[in-house]
């Protein structure tokens, strides 16, 4: 089968779907080519990501990736969330087909975008975020760079 059991499980029973009212940080990113959109809500207390929810208007791999990515950062520190890569998300899902790797990039980017929002709202610096670029062209390259 093209998709691992874990991908199918997270696609059929996605974890952490929804939104958080008065979230500490909200990030939305889109993929210019496929038109899929991902939105991530973070509830941050001190340095801990107490809760995380997502909404994805996207393909099955994007849903599975967001579900897994939110599971991986829930209860973790901001630094740990910053270290989450799309490859780690894909590995935790027991792999994604190469043409679907960009869907996991969207999950990583949405989390970073939510952290940018949080850092701006609270006027704090998060290491590693200064080179995060909201430019859609940049995102587009990132998303399609591995295809
Ligand atoms: Fe667009 Fe998967 S095809 S995110």
XYZ file of C-alpha atoms and ligand atoms in Angstrom, residues 31 33-38 56-62 99-100 102-104 106, ligand 1:
24
model
C 0.758 25.881 -0.622
C 0.476 24.936 -6.076
C -2.084 22.606 -4.567
C -4.054 25.362 -2.783
C -4.054 23.506 0.527
C -4.184 25.603 3.688
C -3.128 24.766 7.219
C -6.432 21.839 7.543
C -8.160 22.394 4.281
C -6.003 19.935 2.504
C -5.131 16.477 1.303
C -4.986 13.317 3.406
C -1.234 13.579 3.894
C -1.604 17.158 5.117
C 5.471 13.449 -3.891
C 3.677 13.975 -0.576
C 5.667 18.787 0.817
C 2.474 18.189 2.804
C 4.569 17.579 5.931
C 3.207 22.646 5.489
Fe -1.307 19.979 -0.865
Fe -0.785 17.700 0.324
S -1.292 18.002 -1.776
S -0.678 19.672 1.140
